[in-house]
Amino acid sequence: MIRLLYFSHAMPGLSDDQVRNILQSSRKNNPVIGVTGVLIYGGDMFMQVLEGPEQAVLRLYVKLLDDRRHSNSQIVQMSYAKERMFQNWSMGVIKTNPLKFEHIKKLLDHRLEAVHAEVFAETMREFVKQLNAEH
Ligand code: FAD
């Protein structure tokens, strides 16, 4: 199983309906391919964690690259994972305040090789805690 985290820029003027469509597609398609994760939308950016079988996650990510509702996708972290971090929920959109992205965005400055797996896991744990506290 792998876990992939990416950021992308939302298409300018993206409507609530368009975001809802993305969510609907995710909810419909991801369980079928065994992918869980979280999709965060806020501050004109998307952040998505996809976790599941390697082929399924990679195929989905490649498909997402062609979606015009976002652009400039950047993988922040991709690693093998023994357990799901988001097993209890498939996809949710949180229109979070841009500031809340900040501590995650720091990971962007140290993309891929420079982000130590433990730093990533700790950052994500904190983030999940924060998300759960909001719901
Ligand atoms: P449907 O779900 O049947 O499509 C529903 C409707 O969405 C269509 O009628 C159309 O109006 C609209 N639509 C579909 N594709 C596009 C497109 N490329 N551009 C504009 N409008 C479109 N899909 C997933 O399955 N899982 C994910 O986790 C996921 N995450 C995403 C994250 C982001 C940030 C974005 C931008 C998109 C994401 N998508 C995800 C959507 C994905 O890119 C495809 O649009 C979707 O998988 C198509 O699903 P479908 O063929 O079942 O179409």
mmCIF file of C-alpha atoms and ligand atoms in Angstrom:
data_model
loop_
_atom_site.group_PDB
_atom_site.id
_atom_site.type_symbol
_atom_site.label_atom_id
_atom_site.label_comp_id
_atom_site.label_asym_id
_atom_site.label_seq_id
_atom_site.Cartn_x
_atom_site.Cartn_y
_atom_site.Cartn_z
ATOM 1 C CA MET A 1 0.000 0.000 0.000
ATOM 2 C CA ILE A 2 1.205 3.521 -0.651
ATOM 3 C CA ARG A 3 0.224 6.942 0.572
ATOM 4 C CA LEU A 4 0.545 9.964 -1.681
ATOM 5 C CA LEU A 5 0.078 13.570 -0.683
ATOM 6 C CA TYR A 6 -0.135 16.332 -3.240
ATOM 7 C CA PHE A 7 -1.040 19.989 -3.457
ATOM 8 C CA SER A 8 -2.570 21.709 -6.458
ATOM 9 C CA HIS A 9 -4.002 25.082 -7.395
ATOM 10 C CA ALA A 10 -7.759 25.197 -7.759
ATOM 11 C CA MET A 11 -9.093 26.596 -11.011
ATOM 12 C CA PRO A 12 -9.889 30.289 -10.479
ATOM 13 C CA GLY A 13 -13.598 30.777 -9.855
ATOM 14 C CA LEU A 14 -14.247 27.145 -8.989
ATOM 15 C CA SER A 15 -17.848 26.923 -7.813
ATOM 16 C CA ASP A 16 -19.271 25.024 -4.860
ATOM 17 C CA ASP A 17 -21.092 22.817 -7.353
ATOM 18 C CA GLN A 18 -17.832 21.896 -9.047
ATOM 19 C CA VAL A 19 -16.253 21.011 -5.719
ATOM 20 C CA ARG A 20 -19.336 18.931 -4.900
ATOM 21 C CA ASN A 21 -18.959 17.088 -8.229
ATOM 22 C CA ILE A 22 -15.357 16.230 -7.385
ATOM 23 C CA LEU A 23 -16.454 14.920 -4.036
ATOM 24 C CA GLN A 24 -19.259 12.883 -5.589
ATOM 25 C CA SER A 25 -16.901 11.305 -8.115
ATOM 26 C CA SER A 26 -14.432 10.481 -5.347
ATOM 27 C CA ARG A 27 -17.075 8.933 -3.130
ATOM 28 C CA LYS A 28 -18.377 6.885 -6.039
ATOM 29 C CA ASN A 29 -15.045 5.723 -7.466
ATOM 30 C CA ASN A 30 -12.562 5.444 -4.621
ATOM 31 C CA PRO A 31 -14.199 2.676 -2.574
ATOM 32 C CA VAL A 32 -14.339 0.523 -5.720
ATOM 33 C CA ILE A 33 -10.561 0.726 -6.139
ATOM 34 C CA GLY A 34 -9.766 0.540 -2.418
ATOM 35 C CA VAL A 35 -8.537 4.115 -2.113
ATOM 36 C CA THR A 36 -9.181 6.160 0.997
ATOM 37 C CA GLY A 37 -7.905 9.569 1.972
ATOM 38 C CA VAL A 38 -8.905 13.126 2.430
ATOM 39 C CA LEU A 39 -9.441 16.056 0.121
ATOM 40 C CA ILE A 40 -9.018 19.511 1.535
ATOM 41 C CA TYR A 41 -10.042 22.602 -0.361
ATOM 42 C CA GLY A 42 -9.274 26.057 0.841
ATOM 43 C CA GLY A 43 -7.313 29.157 0.062
ATOM 44 C CA ASP A 44 -7.594 28.389 -3.679
ATOM 45 C CA MET A 45 -5.645 25.216 -3.161
ATOM 46 C CA PHE A 46 -6.367 21.543 -2.924
ATOM 47 C CA MET A 47 -4.544 19.131 -0.756
ATOM 48 C CA GLN A 48 -5.299 15.474 -1.147
ATOM 49 C CA VAL A 49 -4.029 12.352 0.516
ATOM 50 C CA LEU A 50 -4.623 9.145 -1.417
ATOM 51 C CA GLU A 51 -3.841 5.823 0.177
ATOM 52 C CA GLY A 52 -4.380 2.339 -1.115
ATOM 53 C CA PRO A 53 -2.905 -0.237 -3.477
ATOM 54 C CA GLU A 54 0.071 1.214 -5.355
ATOM 55 C CA GLN A 55 -1.336 0.732 -8.856
ATOM 56 C CA ALA A 56 -4.723 2.141 -7.914
ATOM 57 C CA VAL A 57 -3.274 5.260 -6.283
ATOM 58 C CA LEU A 58 -0.861 5.951 -9.134
ATOM 59 C CA ARG A 59 -3.473 5.411 -11.838
ATOM 60 C CA LEU A 60 -5.856 7.732 -10.020
ATOM 61 C CA TYR A 61 -3.183 10.390 -9.589
ATOM 62 C CA VAL A 62 -2.341 10.297 -13.300
ATOM 63 C CA LYS A 63 -6.041 10.668 -14.097
ATOM 64 C CA LEU A 64 -6.301 13.649 -11.763
ATOM 65 C CA LEU A 65 -3.451 15.421 -13.550
ATOM 66 C CA ASP A 66 -5.730 15.862 -16.590
ATOM 67 C CA ASP A 67 -8.529 17.451 -14.614
ATOM 68 C CA ARG A 68 -8.814 21.130 -15.522
ATOM 69 C CA ARG A 69 -10.452 21.996 -12.224
ATOM 70 C CA HIS A 70 -6.956 22.177 -10.791
ATOM 71 C CA SER A 71 -3.395 22.659 -12.011
ATOM 72 C CA ASN A 72 0.267 22.691 -10.931
ATOM 73 C CA SER A 73 -0.076 19.524 -8.946
ATOM 74 C CA GLN A 74 2.970 18.838 -6.813
ATOM 75 C CA ILE A 75 3.606 15.608 -4.980
ATOM 76 C CA VAL A 76 4.781 16.386 -1.473
ATOM 77 C CA GLN A 77 5.156 12.890 -0.137
ATOM 78 C CA MET A 78 4.819 9.377 -1.405
ATOM 79 C CA SER A 79 5.712 6.429 0.729
ATOM 80 C CA TYR A 80 4.892 2.842 1.473
ATOM 81 C CA ALA A 81 2.458 2.522 4.321
ATOM 82 C CA LYS A 82 1.445 -0.404 6.476
ATOM 83 C CA GLU A 83 -1.737 1.131 7.779
ATOM 84 C CA ARG A 84 -4.281 3.581 6.526
ATOM 85 C CA MET A 85 -4.272 6.942 8.202
ATOM 86 C CA PHE A 86 -7.756 7.757 6.919
ATOM 87 C CA GLN A 87 -9.467 4.392 7.190
ATOM 88 C CA ASN A 88 -12.544 5.763 8.909
ATOM 89 C CA TRP A 89 -13.566 8.157 6.195
ATOM 90 C CA SER A 90 -13.206 8.083 2.463
ATOM 91 C CA MET A 91 -13.215 11.672 1.252
ATOM 92 C CA GLY A 92 -14.349 14.914 2.796
ATOM 93 C CA VAL A 93 -14.013 18.465 1.696
ATOM 94 C CA ILE A 94 -13.117 21.003 4.291
ATOM 95 C CA LYS A 95 -13.209 24.576 3.245
ATOM 96 C CA THR A 96 -10.464 25.383 5.568
ATOM 97 C CA ASN A 97 -8.887 28.699 6.235
ATOM 98 C CA PRO A 98 -5.732 29.129 4.109
ATOM 99 C CA LEU A 99 -3.699 29.577 7.265
ATOM 100 C CA LYS A 100 -4.511 26.078 8.344
ATOM 101 C CA PHE A 101 -2.566 24.843 5.359
ATOM 102 C CA GLU A 102 0.550 26.612 6.489
ATOM 103 C CA HIS A 103 2.152 23.928 8.587
ATOM 104 C CA ILE A 104 1.451 21.372 5.854
ATOM 105 C CA LYS A 105 2.706 23.747 3.188
ATOM 106 C CA LYS A 106 6.035 23.802 4.938
ATOM 107 C CA LEU A 107 6.420 20.252 3.694
ATOM 108 C CA LEU A 108 6.316 21.618 0.167
ATOM 109 C CA ASP A 109 9.572 23.431 0.787
ATOM 110 C CA HIS A 110 11.227 20.094 1.449
ATOM 111 C CA ARG A 111 9.622 18.037 -1.229
ATOM 112 C CA LEU A 112 10.053 14.287 -1.533
ATOM 113 C CA GLU A 113 13.575 13.236 -0.663
ATOM 114 C CA ALA A 114 14.048 15.904 1.965
ATOM 115 C CA VAL A 115 10.876 15.120 3.889
ATOM 116 C CA HIS A 116 11.708 12.512 6.449
ATOM 117 C CA ALA A 117 8.959 9.906 6.765
ATOM 118 C CA GLU A 118 8.660 10.526 10.495
ATOM 119 C CA VAL A 119 8.308 14.286 10.003
ATOM 120 C CA PHE A 120 5.579 13.637 7.466
ATOM 121 C CA ALA A 121 3.764 11.163 9.726
ATOM 122 C CA GLU A 122 3.937 13.544 12.672
ATOM 123 C CA THR A 123 2.701 16.505 10.610
ATOM 124 C CA MET A 124 -0.168 14.438 9.243
ATOM 125 C CA ARG A 125 -1.092 13.136 12.697
ATOM 126 C CA GLU A 126 -1.316 16.691 13.949
ATOM 127 C CA PHE A 127 -3.343 17.657 10.920
ATOM 128 C CA VAL A 128 -5.771 14.749 11.332
ATOM 129 C CA LYS A 129 -6.180 15.657 14.994
ATOM 130 C CA GLN A 130 -7.006 19.201 13.965
ATOM 131 C CA LEU A 131 -9.519 18.016 11.354
ATOM 132 C CA ASN A 132 -11.206 15.681 13.799
ATOM 133 C CA ALA A 133 -11.445 18.464 16.345
ATOM 134 C CA GLU A 134 -13.311 20.563 13.802
ATOM 135 C CA HIS A 135 -15.921 17.866 13.097
HETATM 136 P P1 FAD B 1 -18.347 11.190 -13.024
HETATM 137 O O1 FAD B 1 -18.074 11.076 -11.551
HETATM 138 O O2 FAD B 1 -19.537 10.461 -13.556
HETATM 139 O O3 FAD B 1 -18.426 12.741 -13.426
HETATM 140 C C1 FAD B 1 -19.380 13.532 -12.829
HETATM 141 C C2 FAD B 1 -19.400 14.908 -13.459
HETATM 142 O O4 FAD B 1 -18.215 15.612 -13.092
HETATM 143 C C3 FAD B 1 -19.421 14.923 -14.967
HETATM 144 O O5 FAD B 1 -20.710 14.841 -15.481
HETATM 145 C C4 FAD B 1 -18.782 16.263 -15.262
HETATM 146 O O6 FAD B 1 -19.743 17.296 -15.157
HETATM 147 C C5 FAD B 1 -17.816 16.426 -14.154
HETATM 148 N N1 FAD B 1 -16.471 16.071 -14.573
HETATM 149 C C6 FAD B 1 -15.936 14.829 -14.633
HETATM 150 N N2 FAD B 1 -14.649 14.881 -14.992
HETATM 151 C C7 FAD B 1 -14.365 16.188 -15.177
HETATM 152 C C8 FAD B 1 -13.193 16.898 -15.537
HETATM 153 N N3 FAD B 1 -12.033 16.263 -15.797
HETATM 154 N N4 FAD B 1 -13.246 18.257 -15.620
HETATM 155 C C9 FAD B 1 -14.388 18.911 -15.349
HETATM 156 N N5 FAD B 1 -15.551 18.308 -14.988
HETATM 157 C C10 FAD B 1 -15.535 16.963 -14.912
HETATM 158 N N6 FAD B 1 -11.928 11.463 -8.845
HETATM 159 C C11 FAD B 1 -11.922 10.291 -8.201
HETATM 160 O O7 FAD B 1 -12.498 9.323 -8.705
HETATM 161 N N7 FAD B 1 -11.291 10.151 -6.996
HETATM 162 C C12 FAD B 1 -10.616 11.185 -6.390
HETATM 163 O O8 FAD B 1 -10.066 11.015 -5.300
HETATM 164 C C13 FAD B 1 -10.596 12.434 -7.056
HETATM 165 N N8 FAD B 1 -9.970 13.495 -6.505
HETATM 166 C C14 FAD B 1 -9.944 14.678 -7.196
HETATM 167 C C15 FAD B 1 -9.254 15.752 -6.632
HETATM 168 C C16 FAD B 1 -9.198 16.973 -7.311
HETATM 169 C C17 FAD B 1 -8.442 18.119 -6.689
HETATM 170 C C18 FAD B 1 -9.847 17.117 -8.564
HETATM 171 C C19 FAD B 1 -9.790 18.431 -9.292
HETATM 172 C C20 FAD B 1 -10.526 16.051 -9.112
HETATM 173 C C21 FAD B 1 -10.605 14.831 -8.445
HETATM 174 N N9 FAD B 1 -11.302 13.746 -8.979
HETATM 175 C C22 FAD B 1 -11.286 12.542 -8.297
HETATM 176 C C23 FAD B 1 -12.060 13.850 -10.227
HETATM 177 C C24 FAD B 1 -11.353 13.186 -11.391
HETATM 178 O O9 FAD B 1 -10.405 14.062 -11.961
HETATM 179 C C25 FAD B 1 -12.372 12.803 -12.481
HETATM 180 O O10 FAD B 1 -13.126 13.927 -12.853
HETATM 181 C C26 FAD B 1 -13.333 11.765 -11.974
HETATM 182 O O11 FAD B 1 -12.612 10.671 -11.417
HETATM 183 C C27 FAD B 1 -14.238 11.303 -13.119
HETATM 184 O O12 FAD B 1 -15.061 10.330 -12.584
HETATM 185 P P2 FAD B 1 -16.104 9.606 -13.508
HETATM 186 O O13 FAD B 1 -15.448 9.206 -14.798
HETATM 187 O O14 FAD B 1 -16.713 8.516 -12.681
HETATM 188 O O15 FAD B 1 -17.104 10.741 -13.860
#
